[in-house]
mmCIF file of C-alpha atoms in Angstrom:
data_model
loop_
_atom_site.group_PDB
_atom_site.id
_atom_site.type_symbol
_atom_site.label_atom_id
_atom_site.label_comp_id
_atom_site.label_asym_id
_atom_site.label_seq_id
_atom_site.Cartn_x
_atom_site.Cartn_y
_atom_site.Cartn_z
ATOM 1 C CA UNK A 1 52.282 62.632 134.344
ATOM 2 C CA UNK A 2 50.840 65.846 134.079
ATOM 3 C CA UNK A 3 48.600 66.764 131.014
ATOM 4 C CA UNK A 4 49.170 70.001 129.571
ATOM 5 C CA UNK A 5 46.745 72.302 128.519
ATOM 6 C CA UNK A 6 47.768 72.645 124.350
ATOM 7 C CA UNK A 7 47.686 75.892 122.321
ATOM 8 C CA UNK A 8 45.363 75.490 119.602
ATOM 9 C CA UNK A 9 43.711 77.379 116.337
ATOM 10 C CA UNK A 10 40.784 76.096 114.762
ATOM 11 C CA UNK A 11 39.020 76.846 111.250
ATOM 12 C CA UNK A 12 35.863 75.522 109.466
ATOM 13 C CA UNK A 13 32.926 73.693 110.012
ATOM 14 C CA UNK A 14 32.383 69.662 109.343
ATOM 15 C CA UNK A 15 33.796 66.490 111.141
ATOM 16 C CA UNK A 16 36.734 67.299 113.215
ATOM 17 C CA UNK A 17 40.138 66.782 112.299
ATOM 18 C CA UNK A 18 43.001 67.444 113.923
ATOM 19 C CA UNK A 19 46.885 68.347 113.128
ATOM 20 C CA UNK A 20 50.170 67.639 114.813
ATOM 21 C CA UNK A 21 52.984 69.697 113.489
ATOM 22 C CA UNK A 22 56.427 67.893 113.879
ATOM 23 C CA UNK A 23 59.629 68.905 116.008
ATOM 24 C CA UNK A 24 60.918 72.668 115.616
ATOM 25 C CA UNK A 25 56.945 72.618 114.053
ATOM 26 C CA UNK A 26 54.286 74.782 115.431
ATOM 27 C CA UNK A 27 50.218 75.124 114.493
ATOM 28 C CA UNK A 28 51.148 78.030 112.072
ATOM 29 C CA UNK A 29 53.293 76.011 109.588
ATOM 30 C CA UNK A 30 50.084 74.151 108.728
ATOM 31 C CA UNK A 31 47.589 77.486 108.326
ATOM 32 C CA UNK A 32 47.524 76.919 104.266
ATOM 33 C CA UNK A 33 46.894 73.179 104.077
ATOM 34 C CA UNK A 34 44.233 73.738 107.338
ATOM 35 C CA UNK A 35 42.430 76.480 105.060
ATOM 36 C CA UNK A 36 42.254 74.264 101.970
ATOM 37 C CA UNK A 37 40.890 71.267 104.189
ATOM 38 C CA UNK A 38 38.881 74.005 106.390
ATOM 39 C CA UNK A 39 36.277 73.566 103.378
ATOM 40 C CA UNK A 40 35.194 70.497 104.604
ATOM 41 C CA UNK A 41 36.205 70.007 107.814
ATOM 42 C CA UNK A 42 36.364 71.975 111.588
ATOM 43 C CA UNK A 43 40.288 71.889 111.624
ATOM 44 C CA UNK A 44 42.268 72.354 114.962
ATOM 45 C CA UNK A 45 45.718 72.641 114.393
ATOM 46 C CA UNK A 46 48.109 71.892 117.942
ATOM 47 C CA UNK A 47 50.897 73.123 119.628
ATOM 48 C CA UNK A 48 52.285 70.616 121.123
ATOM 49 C CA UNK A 49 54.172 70.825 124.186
ATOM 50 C CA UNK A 50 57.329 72.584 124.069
ATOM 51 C CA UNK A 51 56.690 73.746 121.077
ATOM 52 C CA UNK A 52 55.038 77.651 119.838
ATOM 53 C CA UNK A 53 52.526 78.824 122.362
ATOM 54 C CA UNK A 54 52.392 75.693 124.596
ATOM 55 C CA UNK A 55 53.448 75.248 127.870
ATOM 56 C CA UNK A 56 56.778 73.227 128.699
ATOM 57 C CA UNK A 57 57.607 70.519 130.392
ATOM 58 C CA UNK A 58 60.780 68.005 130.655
ATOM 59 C CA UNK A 59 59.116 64.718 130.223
ATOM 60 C CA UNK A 60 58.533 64.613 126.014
ATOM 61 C CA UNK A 61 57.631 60.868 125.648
ATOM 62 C CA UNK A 62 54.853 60.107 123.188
ATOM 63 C CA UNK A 63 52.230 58.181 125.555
ATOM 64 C CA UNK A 64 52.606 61.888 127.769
ATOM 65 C CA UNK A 65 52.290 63.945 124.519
ATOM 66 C CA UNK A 66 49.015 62.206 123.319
ATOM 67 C CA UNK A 67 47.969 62.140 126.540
ATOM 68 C CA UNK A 68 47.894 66.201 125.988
ATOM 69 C CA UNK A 69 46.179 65.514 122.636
ATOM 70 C CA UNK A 70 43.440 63.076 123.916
ATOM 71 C CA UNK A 71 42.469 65.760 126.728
ATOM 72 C CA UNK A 72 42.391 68.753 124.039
ATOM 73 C CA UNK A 73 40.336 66.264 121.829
ATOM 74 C CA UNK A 74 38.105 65.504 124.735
ATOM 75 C CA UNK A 75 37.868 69.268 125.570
ATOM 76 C CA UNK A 76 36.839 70.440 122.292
ATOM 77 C CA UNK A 77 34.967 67.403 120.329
ATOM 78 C CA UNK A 78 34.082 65.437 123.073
ATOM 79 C CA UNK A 79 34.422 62.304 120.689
ATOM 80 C CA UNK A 80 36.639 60.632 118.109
ATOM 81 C CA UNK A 81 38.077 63.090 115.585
ATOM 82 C CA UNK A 82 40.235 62.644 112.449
ATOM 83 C CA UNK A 83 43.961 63.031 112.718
ATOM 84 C CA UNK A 84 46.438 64.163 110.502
ATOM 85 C CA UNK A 85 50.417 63.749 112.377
ATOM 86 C CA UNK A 86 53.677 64.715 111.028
ATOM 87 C CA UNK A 87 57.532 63.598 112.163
ATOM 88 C CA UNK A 88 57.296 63.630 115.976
ATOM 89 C CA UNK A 89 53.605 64.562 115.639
ATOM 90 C CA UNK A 90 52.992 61.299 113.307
ATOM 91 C CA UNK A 91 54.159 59.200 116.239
ATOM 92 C CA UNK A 92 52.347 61.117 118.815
ATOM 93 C CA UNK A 93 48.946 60.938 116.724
ATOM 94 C CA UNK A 94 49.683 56.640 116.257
ATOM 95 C CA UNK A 95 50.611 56.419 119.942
ATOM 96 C CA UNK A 96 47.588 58.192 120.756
ATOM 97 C CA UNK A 97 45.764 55.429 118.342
ATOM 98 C CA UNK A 98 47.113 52.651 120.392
ATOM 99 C CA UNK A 99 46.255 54.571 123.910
ATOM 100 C CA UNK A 100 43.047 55.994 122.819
ATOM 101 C CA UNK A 101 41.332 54.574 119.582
ATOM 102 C CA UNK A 102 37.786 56.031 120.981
ATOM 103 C CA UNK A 103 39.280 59.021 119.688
ATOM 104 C CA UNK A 104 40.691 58.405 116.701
ATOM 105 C CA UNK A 105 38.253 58.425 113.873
ATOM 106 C CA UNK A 106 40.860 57.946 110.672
ATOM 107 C CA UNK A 107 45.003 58.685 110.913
ATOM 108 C CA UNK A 108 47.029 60.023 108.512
ATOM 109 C CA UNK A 109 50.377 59.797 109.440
ATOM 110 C CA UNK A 110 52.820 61.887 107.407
ATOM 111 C CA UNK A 111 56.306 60.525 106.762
ATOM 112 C CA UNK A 112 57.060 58.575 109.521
ATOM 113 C CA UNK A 113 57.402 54.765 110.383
ATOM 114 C CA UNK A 114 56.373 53.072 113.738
ATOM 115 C CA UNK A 115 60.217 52.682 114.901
ATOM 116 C CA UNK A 116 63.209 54.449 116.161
ATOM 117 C CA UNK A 117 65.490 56.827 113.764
ATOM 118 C CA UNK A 118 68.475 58.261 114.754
ATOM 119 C CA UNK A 119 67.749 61.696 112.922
ATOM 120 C CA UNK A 120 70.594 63.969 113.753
ATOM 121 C CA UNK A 121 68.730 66.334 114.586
ATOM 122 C CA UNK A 122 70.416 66.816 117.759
ATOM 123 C CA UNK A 123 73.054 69.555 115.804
ATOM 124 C CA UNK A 124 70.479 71.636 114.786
ATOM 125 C CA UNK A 125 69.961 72.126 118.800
ATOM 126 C CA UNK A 126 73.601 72.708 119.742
ATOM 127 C CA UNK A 127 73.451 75.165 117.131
ATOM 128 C CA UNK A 128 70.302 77.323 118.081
ATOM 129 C CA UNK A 129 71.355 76.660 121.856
ATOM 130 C CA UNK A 130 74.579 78.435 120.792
ATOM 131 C CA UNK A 131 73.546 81.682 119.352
ATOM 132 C CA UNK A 132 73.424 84.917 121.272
ATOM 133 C CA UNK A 133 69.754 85.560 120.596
ATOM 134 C CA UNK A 134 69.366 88.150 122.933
ATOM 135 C CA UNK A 135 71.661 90.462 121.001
ATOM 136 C CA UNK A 136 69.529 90.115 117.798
ATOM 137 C CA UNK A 137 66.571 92.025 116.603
ATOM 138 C CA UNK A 138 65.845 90.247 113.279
ATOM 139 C CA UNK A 139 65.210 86.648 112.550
ATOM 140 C CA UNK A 140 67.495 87.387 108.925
ATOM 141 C CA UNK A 141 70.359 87.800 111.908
ATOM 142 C CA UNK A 142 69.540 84.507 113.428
ATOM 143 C CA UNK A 143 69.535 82.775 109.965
ATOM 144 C CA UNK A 144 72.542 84.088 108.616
ATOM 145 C CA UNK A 145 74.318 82.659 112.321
ATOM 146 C CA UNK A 146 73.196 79.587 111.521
ATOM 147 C CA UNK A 147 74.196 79.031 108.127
ATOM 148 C CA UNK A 148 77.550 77.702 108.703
ATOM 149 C CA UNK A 149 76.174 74.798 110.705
ATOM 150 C CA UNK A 150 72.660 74.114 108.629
ATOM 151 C CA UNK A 151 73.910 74.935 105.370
ATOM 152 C CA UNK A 152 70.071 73.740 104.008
ATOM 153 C CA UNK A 153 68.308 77.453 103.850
ATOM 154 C CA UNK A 154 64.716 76.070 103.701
ATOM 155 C CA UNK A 155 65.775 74.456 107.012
ATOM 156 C CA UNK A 156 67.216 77.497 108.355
ATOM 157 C CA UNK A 157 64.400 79.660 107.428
ATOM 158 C CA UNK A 158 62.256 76.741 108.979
ATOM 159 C CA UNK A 159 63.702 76.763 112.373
ATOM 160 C CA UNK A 160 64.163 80.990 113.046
ATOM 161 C CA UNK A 161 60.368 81.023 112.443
ATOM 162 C CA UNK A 162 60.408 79.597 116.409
ATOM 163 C CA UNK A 163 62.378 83.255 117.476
ATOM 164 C CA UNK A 164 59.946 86.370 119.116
ATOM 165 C CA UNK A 165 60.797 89.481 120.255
ATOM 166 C CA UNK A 166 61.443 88.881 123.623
ATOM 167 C CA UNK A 167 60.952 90.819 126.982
ATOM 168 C CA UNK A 168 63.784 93.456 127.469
ATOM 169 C CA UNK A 169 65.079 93.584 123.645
ATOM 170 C CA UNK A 170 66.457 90.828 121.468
ATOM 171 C CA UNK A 171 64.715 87.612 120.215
ATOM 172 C CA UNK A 172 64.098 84.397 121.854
ATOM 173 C CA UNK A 173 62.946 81.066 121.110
ATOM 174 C CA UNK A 174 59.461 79.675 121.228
ATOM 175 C CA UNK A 175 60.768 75.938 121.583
ATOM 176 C CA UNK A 176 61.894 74.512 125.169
ATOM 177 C CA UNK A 177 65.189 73.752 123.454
ATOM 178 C CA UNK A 178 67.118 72.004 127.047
ATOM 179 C CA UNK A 179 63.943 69.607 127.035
ATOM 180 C CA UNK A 180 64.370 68.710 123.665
ATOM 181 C CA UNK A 181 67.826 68.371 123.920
ATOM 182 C CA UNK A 182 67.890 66.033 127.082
ATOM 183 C CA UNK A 183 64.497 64.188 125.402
ATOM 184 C CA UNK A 184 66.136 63.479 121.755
ATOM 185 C CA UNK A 185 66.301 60.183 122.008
ATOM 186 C CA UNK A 186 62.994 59.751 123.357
ATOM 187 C CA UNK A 187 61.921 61.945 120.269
ATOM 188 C CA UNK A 188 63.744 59.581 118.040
ATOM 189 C CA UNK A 189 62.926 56.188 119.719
ATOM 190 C CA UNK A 190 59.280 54.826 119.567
ATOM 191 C CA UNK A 191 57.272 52.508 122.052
ATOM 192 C CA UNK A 192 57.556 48.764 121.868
ATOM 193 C CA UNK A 193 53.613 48.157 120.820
ATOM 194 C CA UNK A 194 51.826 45.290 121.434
ATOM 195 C CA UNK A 195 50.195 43.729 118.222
ATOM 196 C CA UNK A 196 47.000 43.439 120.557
ATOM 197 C CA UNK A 197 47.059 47.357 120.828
ATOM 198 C CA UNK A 198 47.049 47.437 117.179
ATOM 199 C CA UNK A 199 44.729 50.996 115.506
ATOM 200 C CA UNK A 200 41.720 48.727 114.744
ATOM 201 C CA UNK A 201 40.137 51.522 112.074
ATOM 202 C CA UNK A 202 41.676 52.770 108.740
ATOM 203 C CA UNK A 203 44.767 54.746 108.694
ATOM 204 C CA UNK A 204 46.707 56.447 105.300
ATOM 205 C CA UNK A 205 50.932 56.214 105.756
ATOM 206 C CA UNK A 206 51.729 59.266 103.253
ATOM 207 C CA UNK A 207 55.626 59.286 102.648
ATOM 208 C CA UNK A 208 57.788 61.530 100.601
ATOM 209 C CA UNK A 209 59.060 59.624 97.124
ATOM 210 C CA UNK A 210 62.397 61.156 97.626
ATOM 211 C CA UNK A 211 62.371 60.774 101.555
ATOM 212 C CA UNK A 212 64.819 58.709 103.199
ATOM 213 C CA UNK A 213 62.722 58.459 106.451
ATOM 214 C CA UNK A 214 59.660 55.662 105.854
ATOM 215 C CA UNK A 215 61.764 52.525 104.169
ATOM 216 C CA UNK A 216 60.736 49.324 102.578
ATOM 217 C CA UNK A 217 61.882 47.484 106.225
ATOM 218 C CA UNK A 218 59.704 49.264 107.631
ATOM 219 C CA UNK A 219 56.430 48.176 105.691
ATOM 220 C CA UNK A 220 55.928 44.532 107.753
ATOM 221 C CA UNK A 221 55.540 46.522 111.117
ATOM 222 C CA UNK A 222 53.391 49.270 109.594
ATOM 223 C CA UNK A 223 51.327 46.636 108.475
ATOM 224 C CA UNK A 224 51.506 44.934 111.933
ATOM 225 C CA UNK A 225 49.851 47.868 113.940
ATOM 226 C CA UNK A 226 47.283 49.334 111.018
ATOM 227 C CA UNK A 227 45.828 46.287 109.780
ATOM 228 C CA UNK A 228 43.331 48.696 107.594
ATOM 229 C CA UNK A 229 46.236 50.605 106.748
ATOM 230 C CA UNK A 230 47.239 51.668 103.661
ATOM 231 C CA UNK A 231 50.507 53.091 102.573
ATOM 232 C CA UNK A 232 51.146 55.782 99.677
ATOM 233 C CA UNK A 233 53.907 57.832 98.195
ATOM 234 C CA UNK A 234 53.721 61.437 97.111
ATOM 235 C CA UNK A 235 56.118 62.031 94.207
ATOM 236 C CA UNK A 236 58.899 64.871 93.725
ATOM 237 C CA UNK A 237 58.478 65.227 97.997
ATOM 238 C CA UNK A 238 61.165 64.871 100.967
ATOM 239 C CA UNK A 239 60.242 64.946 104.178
ATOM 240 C CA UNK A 240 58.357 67.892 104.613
ATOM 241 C CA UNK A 241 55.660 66.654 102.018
ATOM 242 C CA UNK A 242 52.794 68.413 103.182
ATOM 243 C CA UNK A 243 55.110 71.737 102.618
ATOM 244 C CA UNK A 244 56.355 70.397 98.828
ATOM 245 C CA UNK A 245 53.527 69.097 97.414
ATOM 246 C CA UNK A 246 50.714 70.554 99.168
ATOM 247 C CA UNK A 247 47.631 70.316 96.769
ATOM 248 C CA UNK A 248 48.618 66.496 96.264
ATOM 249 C CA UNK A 249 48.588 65.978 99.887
ATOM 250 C CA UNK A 250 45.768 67.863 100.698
ATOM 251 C CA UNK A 251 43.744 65.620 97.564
ATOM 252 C CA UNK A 252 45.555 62.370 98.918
ATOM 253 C CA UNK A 253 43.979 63.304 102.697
ATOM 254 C CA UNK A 254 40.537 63.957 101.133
ATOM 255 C CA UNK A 255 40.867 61.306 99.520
ATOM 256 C CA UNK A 256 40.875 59.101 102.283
ATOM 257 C CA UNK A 257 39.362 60.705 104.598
ATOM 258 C CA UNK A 258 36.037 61.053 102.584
#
């Protein structure tokens, strides 16, 4: 299981805390929520594998993705540090509660539940596998080839924010889109947890009012593995909650954290 050594941006001074950015995610789409909290607190914002300026790798299971985590947090803190996880980067930051709690301070975990979820995300892959990226010079190209597949623009505009110019002309993507292909359904399962491995510190479930993705079923086991857990919903937000609401989840996060 080789650990990879993660891309990372830090801002601020303060207790650490750092942020996992979900799939198609990278460090940058949390720069305005980590300069709001950077007030208060030394933010590090990840790349996790596969993902913006990390390195890639095939294996994408969660105990090998906080493993990466748990050696940046070692590398740079040298101690427990909050963390804030969204999507895939919620269940790396509660696997990496369960694996390591010596360096988990307090988790947030954004929009997410403990359990597999058959997402369907899988089409938005076949679809940025299948463009000729090479032949285009602007991302508004890339977007407008997607449409007819992802007819959702904020998730269109979402995803070509992974394309770069690339060596020798044309644009190419910043995600390691065969290993997250061939990993999906390790991205969308979750580890069978023992209740003995259970976070043993307080941790804040924020979920999206209008999101489909953290359900009533799946309170019990939420309460199962955060016993000083706490669950709470932002209003008017989907999924991407930190992105919709962001001043009510930056307050909700301060909140608890302080």
């Amino acid at each position: 299981m080789p650990v990879l050594d993660l891309a990372y941006s830090e801002i601020g001074d303060g207790a650490p805390l750092v942020v996992l950015h979900g799939l198609f995610g990278n460090k940058r789409n949390w720069g305005a929520i980590a300069k709001s909290l950077a007030e208060e607190y030394r933010v590090i914002t990840v790349d996790l594998r596969n993902h913006g300026e990390s390195p890639w790798d095939s294996d994408m299971a969660y105990p090998v993705m906080a493993a990466d985590v748990a050696a940046l947090i070692e590398k740079l803190v040298g101690g427990p540090a909050h963390v804030i996880g969204h999507s895939m980067g919620g269940k790396t930051s509660m696997v990496l509660a369960f694996d390591r709690p010596d360096l988990v301070d307090r988790l947030v975990v954004a929009d997410i539940p403990p359990a597999p979820r058959d997402s369907g995300l899988i089409a938005y892959v076949r679809a940025m596998q299948a463009m000729d990226t090479g032949a285009m010079k602007r991302r508004a190209e890339a977007e407008a080839a997607l449409e007819p597949d992802i007819p959702e623009r904020m998730i269109r505009t979402f995803l070509v924010q992974n394309l770069t110019p690339a060596e020798g002309g044309g644009l190419g993507w910043k995600l390691n889109l065969e290993a997250i292909r061939d990993q999906m359904p390790v991205i969308e399962g979750f580890p069978d947890i023992d209740s003995d491995d259970a976070f043993p510190r307080p941790a804040l479930h924020l979920v999206g009012a209008e999101s489909k993705y953290v359900l009533p079923r799946h309170h019990a086991e939420i309460e199962r593995l955060f016993p000083y857990g706490e669950i709470e919903a932002i209003p008017d937000a989907g999924h991407w909650l930190h992105a919709e609401q962001p001043a009510l989840f930056t307050e909700a996060v301060r909140t608890f954290l302080s």
